[in-house]
PDB file of C-alpha atoms in Angstrom:
ATOM      1  CA  MET X1234     -39.061   3.721 -67.211  1.00 44.00           C
ATOM      2  CA  ALA X1235     -42.256   2.245 -66.579  1.00 46.00           C
ATOM      3  CA  ALA X1236     -42.422  -0.542 -68.569  1.00 48.00           C
ATOM      4  CA  LYS X1237     -44.820  -0.687 -71.177  1.00 54.00           C
ATOM      5  CA  ALA X1238     -47.128  -3.832 -72.557  1.00 57.00           C
ATOM      6  CA  GLN X1239     -46.979  -4.122 -77.031  1.00 76.00           C
ATOM      7  CA  GLN X1240     -49.286  -5.150 -78.518  1.00 83.00           C
ATOM      8  CA  LYS X1241     -50.000  -5.223 -82.167  1.00 90.00           C
ATOM      9  CA  ILE X1242     -53.055  -5.728 -85.031  1.00 92.00           C
ATOM     10  CA  GLU X1243     -52.062  -7.043 -88.118  1.00 95.00           C
ATOM     11  CA  GLN X1244     -55.066  -7.483 -90.902  1.00 95.00           C
ATOM     12  CA  THR X1245     -54.759  -8.312 -94.781  1.00 95.00           C
ATOM     13  CA  LEU X1246     -58.123  -7.188 -97.049  1.00 94.00           C
ATOM     14  CA  LYS X1247     -58.152  -8.354-100.781  1.00 94.00           C
ATOM     15  CA  VAL X1248     -60.026  -5.856-103.002  1.00 91.00           C
ATOM     16  CA  LYS X1249     -61.264  -5.156-106.366  1.00 91.00           C
ATOM     17  CA  VAL X1250     -59.634  -1.175-106.394  1.00 91.00           C
ATOM     18  CA  PRO X1251     -56.202  -0.270-108.221  1.00 91.00           C
ATOM     19  CA  ALA X1252     -53.533  -0.670-105.774  1.00 92.00           C
ATOM     20  CA  GLU X1253     -52.456   2.796-107.602  1.00 92.00           C
ATOM     21  CA  ASP X1254     -55.946   4.236-106.064  1.00 92.00           C
ATOM     22  CA  VAL X1255     -55.502   2.711-102.920  1.00 93.00           C
ATOM     23  CA  CYS X1256     -52.502   4.415-102.153  1.00 93.00           C
ATOM     24  CA  SER X1257     -52.897   7.329-104.036  1.00 92.00           C
ATOM     25  CA  LEU X1258     -55.712   7.360-100.661  1.00 92.00           C
ATOM     26  CA  ILE X1259     -53.396   6.647 -98.524  1.00 93.00           C
ATOM     27  CA  GLU X1260     -50.722   8.424 -99.098  1.00 93.00           C
ATOM     28  CA  ASN X1261     -52.227  12.025 -99.328  1.00 94.00           C
ATOM     29  CA  VAL X1262     -52.284  11.916 -95.256  1.00 93.00           C
ATOM     30  CA  ALA X1263     -54.279  15.231 -95.183  1.00 93.00           C
ATOM     31  CA  ARG X1264     -57.346  13.610 -95.745  1.00 94.00           C
ATOM     32  CA  THR X1265     -56.541   9.916 -93.160  1.00 94.00           C
ATOM     33  CA  PRO X1266     -59.752  11.539 -91.367  1.00 95.00           C
ATOM     34  CA  GLU X1267     -61.930   9.895 -94.262  1.00 94.00           C
ATOM     35  CA  TRP X1268     -61.372   6.889 -93.447  1.00 94.00           C
ATOM     36  CA  ASN X1269     -60.020   6.112 -89.742  1.00 94.00           C
ATOM     37  CA  PRO X1270     -62.221   6.111 -88.460  1.00 94.00           C
ATOM     38  CA  LEU X1271     -60.189   7.885 -85.004  1.00 92.00           C
ATOM     39  CA  VAL X1272     -58.303  10.407 -86.210  1.00 95.00           C
ATOM     40  CA  LYS X1273     -60.501  13.292 -85.998  1.00 96.00           C
ATOM     41  CA  GLU X1274     -58.095  16.544 -87.489  1.00 96.00           C
ATOM     42  CA  ILE X1275     -54.390  16.218 -89.628  1.00 96.00           C
ATOM     43  CA  ARG X1276     -53.066  19.496 -89.522  1.00 95.00           C
ATOM     44  CA  LEU X1277     -50.015  19.276 -91.889  1.00 95.00           C
ATOM     45  CA  GLY X1278     -46.650  19.881 -90.563  1.00 92.00           C
ATOM     46  CA  GLU X1279     -43.010  19.355 -91.827  1.00 89.00           C
ATOM     47  CA  GLY X1280     -42.657  17.559 -95.272  1.00 89.00           C
ATOM     48  CA  ASP X1281     -46.596  17.786 -95.520  1.00 83.00           C
ATOM     49  CA  GLY X1282     -46.723  14.468 -93.989  1.00 83.00           C
ATOM     50  CA  ARG X1283     -45.167  12.577 -97.563  1.00 90.00           C
ATOM     51  CA  GLY X1284     -40.969  11.335 -97.093  1.00 93.00           C
ATOM     52  CA  ILE X1285     -39.785  10.003 -94.118  1.00 96.00           C
ATOM     53  CA  GLY X1286     -39.240  12.015 -91.466  1.00 95.00           C
ATOM     54  CA  SER X1287     -42.557  13.966 -92.090  1.00 95.00           C
ATOM     55  CA  THR X1288     -44.658  15.131 -90.193  1.00 95.00           C
ATOM     56  CA  VAL X1289     -48.168  15.262 -89.172  1.00 95.00           C
ATOM     57  CA  GLU X1290     -50.267  17.060 -85.886  1.00 95.00           C
ATOM     58  CA  TRP X1291     -53.212  14.858 -85.152  1.00 94.00           C
ATOM     59  CA  LYS X1292     -56.495  15.039 -83.256  1.00 95.00           C
ATOM     60  CA  ALA X1293     -58.337  11.765 -82.602  1.00 91.00           C
ATOM     61  CA  GLU X1294     -60.806   9.888 -79.845  1.00 88.00           C
ATOM     62  CA  LEU X1295     -60.167   6.621 -78.214  1.00 78.00           C
ATOM     63  CA  ALA X1296     -63.180   5.377 -76.037  1.00 76.00           C
ATOM     64  CA  GLY X1297     -64.598   8.862 -76.318  1.00 83.00           C
ATOM     65  CA  ILE X1298     -61.477  10.709 -74.811  1.00 81.00           C
ATOM     66  CA  THR X1299     -59.479  13.429 -77.263  1.00 88.00           C
ATOM     67  CA  ILE X1300     -56.058  12.964 -77.879  1.00 87.00           C
ATOM     68  CA  SER X1301     -53.059  14.418 -79.807  1.00 91.00           C
ATOM     69  CA  GLY X1302     -49.750  14.056 -80.525  1.00 91.00           C
ATOM     70  CA  THR X1303     -47.739  13.526 -83.814  1.00 93.00           C
ATOM     71  CA  SER X1304     -46.495  10.997 -86.454  1.00 94.00           C
ATOM     72  CA  VAL X1305     -42.965  10.482 -88.450  1.00 95.00           C
ATOM     73  CA  THR X1306     -43.249   8.924 -91.529  1.00 96.00           C
ATOM     74  CA  THR X1307     -40.946   5.901 -91.000  1.00 96.00           C
ATOM     75  CA  THR X1308     -40.937   4.373 -94.073  1.00 96.00           C
ATOM     76  CA  TRP X1309     -42.036   5.479 -97.535  1.00 95.00           C
ATOM     77  CA  LYS X1310     -42.309   3.855-100.349  1.00 96.00           C
ATOM     78  CA  PRO X1311     -44.616   5.129-102.774  1.00 95.00           C
ATOM     79  CA  GLY X1312     -47.048   2.823-104.199  1.00 94.00           C
ATOM     80  CA  LYS X1313     -45.899  -0.141-101.853  1.00 96.00           C
ATOM     81  CA  GLU X1314     -45.536   0.951 -98.481  1.00 96.00           C
ATOM     82  CA  TYR X1315     -46.206   3.699 -96.098  1.00 96.00           C
ATOM     83  CA  ALA X1316     -45.380   3.727 -92.318  1.00 96.00           C
ATOM     84  CA  TRP X1317     -45.449   6.197 -89.614  1.00 95.00           C
ATOM     85  CA  ARG X1318     -44.855   6.292 -85.330  1.00 95.00           C
ATOM     86  CA  ASN X1319     -46.959   8.744 -83.773  1.00 92.00           C
ATOM     87  CA  THR X1320     -46.534  10.073 -80.284  1.00 87.00           C
ATOM     88  CA  GLU X1321     -49.426  11.445 -77.631  1.00 83.00           C
ATOM     89  CA  GLN X1322     -48.782  13.264 -75.049  1.00 72.00           C
ATOM     90  CA  ALA X1323     -50.649  13.015 -72.327  1.00 75.00           C
ATOM     91  CA  THR X1324     -51.304   9.259 -71.802  1.00 70.00           C
ATOM     92  CA  GLY X1325     -47.646   8.304 -72.970  1.00 70.00           C
ATOM     93  CA  LEU X1326     -49.529   5.967 -76.031  1.00 75.00           C
ATOM     94  CA  SER X1327     -46.864   5.384 -78.986  1.00 84.00           C
ATOM     95  CA  LEU X1328     -48.266   3.784 -81.551  1.00 88.00           C
ATOM     96  CA  GLU X1329     -46.663   2.181 -85.281  1.00 94.00           C
ATOM     97  CA  GLY X1330     -48.331   2.253 -88.573  1.00 95.00           C
ATOM     98  CA  ARG X1331     -47.680   0.749 -91.728  1.00 97.00           C
ATOM     99  CA  PHE X1332     -49.385  -0.018 -94.914  1.00 96.00           C
ATOM    100  CA  ILE X1333     -48.143  -2.438 -97.260  1.00 97.00           C
ATOM    101  CA  VAL X1334     -50.181  -2.652-100.880  1.00 97.00           C
ATOM    102  CA  ARG X1335     -49.352  -5.039-103.246  1.00 95.00           C
ATOM    103  CA  PRO X1336     -50.843  -6.919-105.862  1.00 92.00           C
ATOM    104  CA  ALA X1337     -52.502 -10.062-105.210  1.00 92.00           C
ATOM    105  CA  GLY X1338     -53.877 -12.419-108.772  1.00 88.00           C
ATOM    106  CA  GLY X1339     -56.307  -9.105-110.038  1.00 89.00           C
ATOM    107  CA  GLN X1340     -56.642  -7.744-106.946  1.00 93.00           C
ATOM    108  CA  THR X1341     -54.910  -5.371-104.621  1.00 95.00           C
ATOM    109  CA  ALA X1342     -53.872  -6.979-100.568  1.00 96.00           C
ATOM    110  CA  VAL X1343     -54.022  -4.562 -98.809  1.00 96.00           C
ATOM    111  CA  THR X1344     -52.521  -5.088 -95.197  1.00 96.00           C
ATOM    112  CA  ALA X1345     -53.023  -2.733 -92.712  1.00 95.00           C
ATOM    113  CA  THR X1346     -50.479  -3.263 -89.310  1.00 96.00           C
ATOM    114  CA  VAL X1347     -50.245  -1.371 -86.029  1.00 93.00           C
ATOM    115  CA  SER X1348     -47.723  -1.706 -83.507  1.00 91.00           C
ATOM    116  CA  PHE X1349     -48.808   0.402 -79.844  1.00 83.00           C
ATOM    117  CA  SER X1350     -47.790   0.302 -76.380  1.00 77.00           C
ATOM    118  CA  LEU X1351     -49.106   1.442 -73.061  1.00 68.00           C
ATOM    119  CA  PRO X1352     -47.344   2.402 -70.201  1.00 64.00           C
ATOM    120  CA  LYS X1353     -48.401   1.054 -67.085  1.00 64.00           C
ATOM    121  CA  ALA X1354     -49.592   4.193 -65.380  1.00 56.00           C
ATOM    122  CA  ALA X1355     -51.887   4.616 -68.307  1.00 58.00           C
ATOM    123  CA  THR X1356     -53.976   0.897 -67.947  1.00 57.00           C
ATOM    124  CA  PRO X1357     -56.639   2.587 -65.688  1.00 55.00           C
ATOM    125  CA  LEU X1358     -57.804   4.892 -68.269  1.00 53.00           C
ATOM    126  CA  LEU X1359     -57.207   2.389 -71.396  1.00 57.00           C
ATOM    127  CA  ASN X1360     -56.468  -0.803 -69.649  1.00 57.00           C
ATOM    128  CA  LEU X1361     -54.401  -3.530 -72.932  1.00 56.00           C
ATOM    129  CA  THR X1362     -57.605  -5.856 -73.489  1.00 60.00           C
ATOM    130  CA  GLY X1363     -59.622  -3.210 -74.430  1.00 68.00           C
ATOM    131  CA  SER X1364     -57.170  -0.862 -75.905  1.00 72.00           C
ATOM    132  CA  LYS X1365     -56.512  -4.012 -78.315  1.00 76.00           C
ATOM    133  CA  THR X1366     -60.276  -4.234 -79.581  1.00 82.00           C
ATOM    134  CA  LEU X1367     -60.515  -0.973 -79.883  1.00 81.00           C
ATOM    135  CA  PHE X1368     -57.610  -1.071 -82.278  1.00 83.00           C
ATOM    136  CA  THR X1369     -58.727  -3.971 -84.133  1.00 85.00           C
ATOM    137  CA  ALA X1370     -62.034  -2.296 -85.042  1.00 88.00           C
ATOM    138  CA  ALA X1371     -60.442   1.044 -86.491  1.00 89.00           C
ATOM    139  CA  VAL X1372     -58.106  -0.985 -88.565  1.00 88.00           C
ATOM    140  CA  ARG X1373     -60.876  -2.998 -89.380  1.00 90.00           C
ATOM    141  CA  LYS X1374     -62.925  -0.472 -90.215  1.00 92.00           C
ATOM    142  CA  ALA X1375     -60.148   1.963 -92.019  1.00 91.00           C
ATOM    143  CA  LEU X1376     -59.115  -0.969 -94.193  1.00 89.00           C
ATOM    144  CA  GLN X1377     -63.200  -1.236 -95.801  1.00 91.00           C
ATOM    145  CA  ASN X1378     -63.365   3.413 -95.460  1.00 90.00           C
ATOM    146  CA  ILE X1379     -59.955   2.853 -97.398  1.00 90.00           C
ATOM    147  CA  VAL X1380     -61.254   0.146 -99.945  1.00 86.00           C
ATOM    148  CA  LYS X1381     -64.590   2.727-100.488  1.00 89.00           C
ATOM    149  CA  ALA X1382     -63.278   6.066-100.923  1.00 88.00           C
ATOM    150  CA  ALA X1383     -60.646   4.370-103.128  1.00 86.00           C
ATOM    151  CA  ALA X1384     -62.890   3.455-105.641  1.00 81.00           C
ATOM    152  CA  PRO X1385     -63.678   4.285-108.441  1.00 73.00           C
ATOM    153  CA  ARG X1386     -67.280   6.640-108.977  1.00 68.00           C
ATOM    154  CA  LYS X1387     -69.905   5.196-110.534  1.00 62.00           C
TER     155      LYS X1387
END
């Protein structure tokens, strides 16, 4: 098996949006393309993406390259924490994502974590430094989009 390079990105954003509104958006997996800047399409699978072991199929775009794969939910604590593991068939990219939502002094803290590995064979296509930059920007944008989409309409 080829060696893989591991990377982890974690960002927290404190917002003035109720935790239940943030969780309602994140936990409705079919809405992922609304807030995730990389995900272009979601097809619900077993369990509709809700609950441990549930699945979704996805299509995403990384640096102009369309990729697709399957996500399996690994943690499901409604209103608190949601995690999944992505497997992409063509490049061997594996990614684990996690959202933790908690009260924070009258606000809501939303923490997004992405851990990924690139197989050495895929580094000419998706170099590690460029991938980390891309995922860091995507996590930041996803958090901003979540806040915007979850905010009560005026």
